[in-house]
Amino acid sequence: MFFDINEYYFYCVALTQNITKASEEIHISQPALSKAIAKLEQKLDCQLFYRNQKGVKLTPAGEILFEGVRQSMDIMDNTVKQISQINYSDYGEVNIGGGDDLFTYFMIPVIREYHNLYPNVIVKETLYSNSEQTIGSLLQKDIDIGLLNKYVECDRLEFRKISEMHEVVVAGERYAALAKLGTLDWGMLTEFPILLHPRITHTRKLFDDKMKEIGVQVKASLEVGSTTVMIQLALEGFGLAVVSKEIAQMDNRYTQLTELPMAQPLDARDTYVAWNKEKEMPSCLRNLIECISQKSK
């Protein structure tokens, strides 16, 4: 923060490197501005500018003071920005973190509606590989809202269920004939290449736990983090794909796939939106949470 107005005058002169130009920009007479600089130099007991016919140039002491005042200006700008976010719902910035699939399935329709209501709010997207990374960023207050495939007990976080997902096995033309065999056992599918989510994801962990419960060992021929890519690989015959039906159905190519009937369907799983209760919540963020709540009903 500024100690006195003379530091602000100094900052303006340093930016323009010309006292006359600075006086015109801040609407103060040139003699008054020169007097303010001289008063500041007297206070600090050092010379802040080298003066010549073309203008002024910072001395080493002036450069040190300029950097300090610049940081104060940045702090002030950020403070004003935070205040505006609290008081004005039409402005601000929100940062949403999560996996690519949940963004595609859930947040795109929400952001579309939110942007229509609050076009001046900047919405940023931060992608993470798994829910653990998203939770970590929420706790560090790096993001405002997190999209999660799991719920965790944490007093610092507020969770809200947004949807229920169902994992299904789909096949492209190469393996579509398997559906004609009727209800399939998981053991039968181990004879074919299978596309699964990466091991670090919660979705994959639930799948592996289910296979362990059934007593079947399924080894992924490919681990793919994106449902969009998984659909493409399945269509090209790389193998069967285990996908979240609700997400996969948003892809127009899903109709080209065949869903295989399984004797032991995978358990449904819940997805959540969460935020840090200790993080300041401006109006623009509260409004986004309201849009999310409406979408999840």
GROMACS .gro file of C-alpha atoms in nm:
model
  297
    1MET     CA    1   0.000   0.000   0.000
    2PHE     CA    2   0.115   0.361  -0.056
    3PHE     CA    3   0.255   0.550   0.241
    4ASP     CA    4   0.168   0.883   0.080
    5ILE     CA    5   0.051   1.033  -0.248
    6ASN     CA    6   0.407   1.124  -0.346
    7GLU     CA    7   0.487   0.756  -0.403
    8TYR     CA    8   0.205   0.738  -0.654
    9TYR     CA    9   0.339   1.048  -0.829
   10PHE     CA   10   0.684   0.888  -0.835
   11TYR     CA   11   0.536   0.573  -0.991
   12CYS     CA   12   0.367   0.771  -1.269
   13VAL     CA   13   0.686   0.962  -1.350
   14ALA     CA   14   0.886   0.638  -1.355
   15LEU     CA   15   0.641   0.482  -1.601
   16THR     CA   16   0.646   0.776  -1.843
   17GLN     CA   17   1.011   0.872  -1.782
   18ASN     CA   18   0.898   1.230  -1.833
   19ILE     CA   19   0.767   1.472  -1.571
   20THR     CA   20   0.570   1.681  -1.820
   21LYS     CA   21   0.394   1.379  -1.968
   22ALA     CA   22   0.322   1.235  -1.624
   23SER     CA   23   0.174   1.565  -1.504
   24GLU     CA   24  -0.063   1.568  -1.801
   25GLU     CA   25  -0.176   1.209  -1.743
   26ILE     CA   26  -0.251   1.252  -1.372
   27HIS     CA   27  -0.382   1.609  -1.407
   28ILE     CA   28  -0.137   1.788  -1.180
   29SER     CA   29   0.083   2.085  -1.266
   30GLN     CA   30   0.444   2.016  -1.357
   31PRO     CA   31   0.586   2.235  -1.075
   32ALA     CA   32   0.366   2.058  -0.819
   33LEU     CA   33   0.477   1.717  -0.949
   34SER     CA   34   0.845   1.816  -0.942
   35LYS     CA   35   0.800   1.942  -0.588
   36ALA     CA   36   0.637   1.612  -0.484
   37ILE     CA   37   0.931   1.412  -0.625
   38ALA     CA   38   1.180   1.641  -0.451
   39LYS     CA   39   0.990   1.600  -0.124
   40LEU     CA   40   1.002   1.221  -0.158
   41GLU     CA   41   1.376   1.229  -0.233
   42GLN     CA   42   1.427   1.444   0.074
   43LYS     CA   43   1.225   1.203   0.285
   44LEU     CA   44   1.424   0.901   0.164
   45ASP     CA   45   1.751   1.096   0.163
   46CYS     CA   46   1.847   0.974  -0.184
   47GLN     CA   47   1.820   1.068  -0.550
   48LEU     CA   48   1.547   0.876  -0.733
   49PHE     CA   49   1.592   1.005  -1.089
   50TYR     CA   50   1.872   1.106  -1.320
   51ARG     CA   51   1.748   1.415  -1.504
   52ASN     CA   52   1.838   1.512  -1.861
   53GLN     CA   53   1.691   1.713  -2.148
   54LYS     CA   54   1.489   1.416  -2.277
   55GLY     CA   55   1.332   1.327  -1.944
   56VAL     CA   56   1.425   1.122  -1.639
   57LYS     CA   57   1.575   0.781  -1.568
   58LEU     CA   58   1.563   0.580  -1.247
   59THR     CA   59   1.869   0.568  -1.024
   60PRO     CA   60   1.953   0.237  -0.849
   61ALA     CA   61   1.762   0.363  -0.544
   62GLY     CA   62   1.474   0.464  -0.771
   63GLU     CA   63   1.461   0.118  -0.926
   64ILE     CA   64   1.429  -0.040  -0.581
   65LEU     CA   65   1.149   0.198  -0.485
   66PHE     CA   66   0.973   0.148  -0.819
   67GLU     CA   67   0.964  -0.230  -0.770
   68GLY     CA   68   0.817  -0.188  -0.422
   69VAL     CA   69   0.552   0.056  -0.541
   70ARG     CA   70   0.471  -0.167  -0.839
   71GLN     CA   71   0.405  -0.458  -0.604
   72SER     CA   72   0.180  -0.233  -0.396
   73MET     CA   73  -0.011  -0.141  -0.712
   74ASP     CA   74  -0.055  -0.509  -0.797
   75ILE     CA   75  -0.185  -0.580  -0.447
   76MET     CA   76  -0.430  -0.292  -0.474
   77ASP     CA   77  -0.551  -0.407  -0.817
   78ASN     CA   78  -0.604  -0.760  -0.685
   79THR     CA   79  -0.786  -0.627  -0.379
   80VAL     CA   80  -1.023  -0.422  -0.593
   81LYS     CA   81  -1.080  -0.728  -0.814
   82GLN     CA   82  -1.171  -0.944  -0.514
   83ILE     CA   83  -1.411  -0.681  -0.383
   84SER     CA   84  -1.580  -0.654  -0.722
   85GLN     CA   85  -1.624  -1.031  -0.732
   86ILE     CA   86  -1.792  -1.026  -0.392
   87ASN     CA   87  -2.029  -0.743  -0.467
   88TYR     CA   88  -2.107  -0.789  -0.835
   89SER     CA   89  -2.233  -1.123  -0.962
   90ASP     CA   90  -2.201  -1.014  -1.326
   91TYR     CA   91  -1.823  -0.995  -1.304
   92GLY     CA   92  -1.539  -1.209  -1.172
   93GLU     CA   93  -1.360  -1.533  -1.242
   94VAL     CA   94  -1.422  -1.896  -1.147
   95ASN     CA   95  -1.184  -2.188  -1.191
   96ILE     CA   96  -1.327  -2.538  -1.231
   97GLY     CA   97  -1.109  -2.847  -1.198
   98GLY     CA   98  -1.174  -3.211  -1.284
   99GLY     CA   99  -1.144  -3.483  -1.543
  100ASP     CA  100  -1.212  -3.434  -1.913
  101ASP     CA  101  -1.508  -3.675  -1.918
  102LEU     CA  102  -1.703  -3.497  -1.643
  103PHE     CA  103  -1.639  -3.163  -1.809
  104THR     CA  104  -1.779  -3.298  -2.135
  105TYR     CA  105  -2.078  -3.471  -1.979
  106PHE     CA  106  -2.184  -3.233  -1.705
  107MET     CA  107  -2.018  -2.892  -1.716
  108ILE     CA  108  -2.052  -2.792  -2.081
  109PRO     CA  109  -2.434  -2.757  -2.060
  110VAL     CA  110  -2.398  -2.578  -1.724
  111ILE     CA  111  -2.135  -2.336  -1.854
  112ARG     CA  112  -2.347  -2.264  -2.162
  113GLU     CA  113  -2.643  -2.162  -1.943
  114TYR     CA  114  -2.422  -1.978  -1.695
  115HIS     CA  115  -2.249  -1.781  -1.969
  116ASN     CA  116  -2.585  -1.670  -2.107
  117LEU     CA  117  -2.679  -1.535  -1.763
  118TYR     CA  118  -2.339  -1.390  -1.670
  119PRO     CA  119  -2.142  -1.321  -1.991
  120ASN     CA  120  -1.880  -1.107  -1.816
  121VAL     CA  121  -1.766  -1.380  -1.576
  122ILE     CA  122  -1.451  -1.563  -1.689
  123VAL     CA  123  -1.473  -1.942  -1.651
  124LYS     CA  124  -1.141  -2.129  -1.646
  125GLU     CA  125  -1.092  -2.504  -1.683
  126THR     CA  126  -0.814  -2.702  -1.514
  127LEU     CA  127  -0.788  -3.069  -1.610
  128TYR     CA  128  -0.669  -3.338  -1.369
  129SER     CA  129  -0.595  -3.707  -1.419
  130ASN     CA  130  -0.793  -3.829  -1.118
  131SER     CA  131  -1.012  -3.721  -0.828
  132GLU     CA  132  -0.720  -3.723  -0.583
  133GLN     CA  133  -0.548  -3.446  -0.778
  134THR     CA  134  -0.871  -3.246  -0.792
  135ILE     CA  135  -0.925  -3.282  -0.417
  136GLY     CA  136  -0.568  -3.171  -0.354
  137SER     CA  137  -0.621  -2.854  -0.558
  138LEU     CA  138  -0.946  -2.783  -0.375
  139LEU     CA  139  -0.770  -2.809  -0.040
  140GLN     CA  140  -0.489  -2.585  -0.166
  141LYS     CA  141  -0.754  -2.338  -0.288
  142ASP     CA  142  -0.608  -2.347  -0.640
  143ILE     CA  143  -0.953  -2.403  -0.789
  144ASP     CA  144  -1.302  -2.290  -0.690
  145ILE     CA  145  -1.503  -2.600  -0.785
  146GLY     CA  146  -1.400  -2.961  -0.836
  147LEU     CA  147  -1.574  -3.233  -1.038
  148LEU     CA  148  -1.521  -3.569  -0.870
  149ASN     CA  149  -1.586  -3.937  -0.926
  150LYS     CA  150  -1.574  -4.008  -0.554
  151TYR     CA  151  -1.682  -3.876  -0.216
  152VAL     CA  152  -1.438  -3.834   0.071
  153GLU     CA  153  -1.493  -3.741   0.432
  154CYS     CA  154  -1.341  -3.396   0.475
  155ASP     CA  155  -1.464  -3.118   0.704
  156ARG     CA  156  -1.310  -2.853   0.478
  157LEU     CA  157  -1.499  -2.958   0.165
  158GLU     CA  158  -1.866  -2.935   0.074
  159PHE     CA  159  -1.991  -3.214  -0.156
  160ARG     CA  160  -2.302  -3.227  -0.370
  161LYS     CA  161  -2.408  -3.525  -0.580
  162ILE     CA  162  -2.462  -3.433  -0.944
  163SER     CA  163  -2.530  -3.759  -1.126
  164GLU     CA  164  -2.522  -4.139  -1.129
  165MET     CA  165  -2.304  -4.320  -1.381
  166HIS     CA  166  -2.340  -4.670  -1.524
  167GLU     CA  167  -2.044  -4.853  -1.679
  168VAL     CA  168  -2.118  -5.068  -1.982
  169VAL     CA  169  -1.918  -5.278  -2.227
  170VAL     CA  170  -1.940  -5.170  -2.591
  171ALA     CA  171  -1.801  -5.313  -2.911
  172GLY     CA  172  -1.735  -5.186  -3.259
  173GLU     CA  173  -1.820  -5.380  -3.574
  174ARG     CA  174  -1.528  -5.619  -3.527
  175TYR     CA  175  -1.666  -5.762  -3.201
  176ALA     CA  176  -2.036  -5.670  -3.232
  177ALA     CA  177  -2.131  -6.034  -3.301
  178LEU     CA  178  -2.064  -6.113  -2.933
  179ALA     CA  179  -2.401  -5.957  -2.851
  180LYS     CA  180  -2.572  -6.241  -3.043
  181LEU     CA  181  -2.441  -6.492  -2.788
  182GLY     CA  182  -2.686  -6.356  -2.531
  183THR     CA  183  -2.592  -6.262  -2.177
  184LEU     CA  184  -2.215  -6.272  -2.139
  185ASP     CA  185  -1.998  -6.371  -1.848
  186TRP     CA  186  -1.697  -6.156  -1.761
  187GLY     CA  187  -1.474  -6.459  -1.786
  188MET     CA  188  -1.564  -6.491  -2.154
  189LEU     CA  189  -1.446  -6.136  -2.223
  190THR     CA  190  -1.095  -6.203  -2.094
  191GLU     CA  191  -1.030  -6.375  -2.428
  192PHE     CA  192  -1.065  -6.041  -2.608
  193PRO     CA  193  -0.867  -5.715  -2.590
  194ILE     CA  194  -1.032  -5.469  -2.350
  195LEU     CA  195  -0.993  -5.092  -2.327
  196LEU     CA  196  -1.005  -4.957  -1.971
  197HIS     CA  197  -0.950  -4.631  -1.788
  198PRO     CA  198  -0.600  -4.579  -1.636
  199ARG     CA  199  -0.528  -4.746  -1.303
  200ILE     CA  200  -0.485  -4.411  -1.127
  201THR     CA  201  -0.853  -4.324  -1.178
  202HIS     CA  202  -1.130  -4.396  -0.931
  203THR     CA  203  -1.344  -4.539  -1.213
  204ARG     CA  204  -1.080  -4.801  -1.286
  205LYS     CA  205  -1.041  -4.884  -0.918
  206LEU     CA  206  -1.413  -4.957  -0.892
  207PHE     CA  207  -1.389  -5.181  -1.199
  208ASP     CA  208  -1.090  -5.373  -1.063
  209ASP     CA  209  -1.263  -5.416  -0.725
  210LYS     CA  210  -1.571  -5.557  -0.900
  211MET     CA  211  -1.362  -5.802  -1.103
  212LYS     CA  212  -1.186  -5.915  -0.785
  213GLU     CA  213  -1.524  -5.968  -0.620
  214ILE     CA  214  -1.642  -6.177  -0.916
  215GLY     CA  215  -1.315  -6.368  -0.925
  216VAL     CA  216  -1.211  -6.268  -1.276
  217GLN     CA  217  -0.878  -6.119  -1.374
  218VAL     CA  218  -0.917  -5.865  -1.655
  219LYS     CA  219  -0.605  -5.716  -1.807
  220ALA     CA  220  -0.632  -5.398  -2.011
  221SER     CA  221  -0.489  -5.414  -2.360
  222LEU     CA  222  -0.496  -5.033  -2.364
  223GLU     CA  223  -0.549  -4.777  -2.086
  224VAL     CA  224  -0.730  -4.468  -2.214
  225GLY     CA  225  -0.822  -4.161  -2.011
  226SER     CA  226  -1.071  -4.011  -2.255
  227THR     CA  227  -1.409  -4.161  -2.342
  228THR     CA  228  -1.395  -3.987  -2.680
  229VAL     CA  229  -1.068  -4.162  -2.764
  230MET     CA  230  -1.196  -4.492  -2.625
  231ILE     CA  231  -1.499  -4.479  -2.856
  232GLN     CA  232  -1.276  -4.415  -3.156
  233LEU     CA  233  -1.047  -4.705  -3.069
  234ALA     CA  234  -1.345  -4.937  -3.019
  235LEU     CA  235  -1.486  -4.837  -3.358
  236GLU     CA  236  -1.151  -4.911  -3.519
  237GLY     CA  237  -1.151  -5.259  -3.368
  238PHE     CA  238  -0.880  -5.222  -3.104
  239GLY     CA  239  -1.099  -5.407  -2.854
  240LEU     CA  240  -1.403  -5.395  -2.630
  241ALA     CA  241  -1.441  -5.077  -2.428
  242VAL     CA  242  -1.572  -5.022  -2.076
  243VAL     CA  243  -1.728  -4.675  -2.074
  244SER     CA  244  -1.966  -4.464  -1.869
  245LYS     CA  245  -2.288  -4.488  -2.070
  246GLU     CA  246  -2.414  -4.141  -1.976
  247ILE     CA  247  -2.091  -3.982  -2.100
  248ALA     CA  248  -2.047  -4.202  -2.407
  249GLN     CA  249  -2.401  -4.134  -2.527
  250MET     CA  250  -2.313  -3.767  -2.573
  251ASP     CA  251  -2.082  -3.873  -2.856
  252ASN     CA  252  -2.273  -3.904  -3.185
  253ARG     CA  253  -2.065  -4.211  -3.274
  254TYR     CA  254  -2.208  -4.407  -2.981
  255THR     CA  255  -2.493  -4.529  -3.201
  256GLN     CA  256  -2.233  -4.712  -3.411
  257LEU     CA  257  -2.133  -4.922  -3.110
  258THR     CA  258  -2.305  -5.232  -2.974
  259GLU     CA  259  -2.368  -5.261  -2.601
  260LEU     CA  260  -2.296  -5.612  -2.476
  261PRO     CA  261  -2.539  -5.765  -2.221
  262MET     CA  262  -2.346  -5.870  -1.910
  263ALA     CA  263  -2.462  -6.132  -1.659
  264GLN     CA  264  -2.313  -5.927  -1.376
  265PRO     CA  265  -2.352  -5.556  -1.453
  266LEU     CA  266  -2.105  -5.316  -1.298
  267ASP     CA  267  -2.227  -5.121  -0.996
  268ALA     CA  268  -2.355  -4.769  -1.053
  269ARG     CA  269  -2.132  -4.492  -0.922
  270ASP     CA  270  -2.203  -4.137  -0.811
  271THR     CA  271  -2.028  -3.822  -0.926
  272TYR     CA  272  -1.997  -3.503  -0.725
  273VAL     CA  273  -1.919  -3.136  -0.734
  274ALA     CA  274  -1.726  -2.998  -0.438
  275TRP     CA  275  -1.582  -2.672  -0.310
  276ASN     CA  276  -1.366  -2.558  -0.021
  277LYS     CA  277  -1.580  -2.415   0.259
  278GLU     CA  278  -1.283  -2.210   0.382
  279LYS     CA  279  -1.234  -2.036   0.046
  280GLU     CA  280  -1.397  -1.699  -0.012
  281MET     CA  281  -1.712  -1.737  -0.221
  282PRO     CA  282  -1.794  -1.437  -0.442
  283SER     CA  283  -2.136  -1.394  -0.597
  284CYS     CA  284  -2.021  -1.526  -0.936
  285LEU     CA  285  -1.920  -1.855  -0.772
  286ARG     CA  286  -2.243  -1.885  -0.574
  287ASN     CA  287  -2.438  -1.831  -0.895
  288LEU     CA  288  -2.242  -2.106  -1.072
  289ILE     CA  289  -2.313  -2.348  -0.787
  290GLU     CA  290  -2.681  -2.261  -0.821
  291CYS     CA  291  -2.669  -2.344  -1.193
  292ILE     CA  292  -2.499  -2.674  -1.111
  293SER     CA  293  -2.767  -2.753  -0.852
  294GLN     CA  294  -3.043  -2.688  -1.105
  295LYS     CA  295  -2.874  -2.913  -1.362
  296SER     CA  296  -2.828  -3.199  -1.114
  297LYS     CA  297  -3.194  -3.210  -1.003
   0.00000   0.00000   0.00000
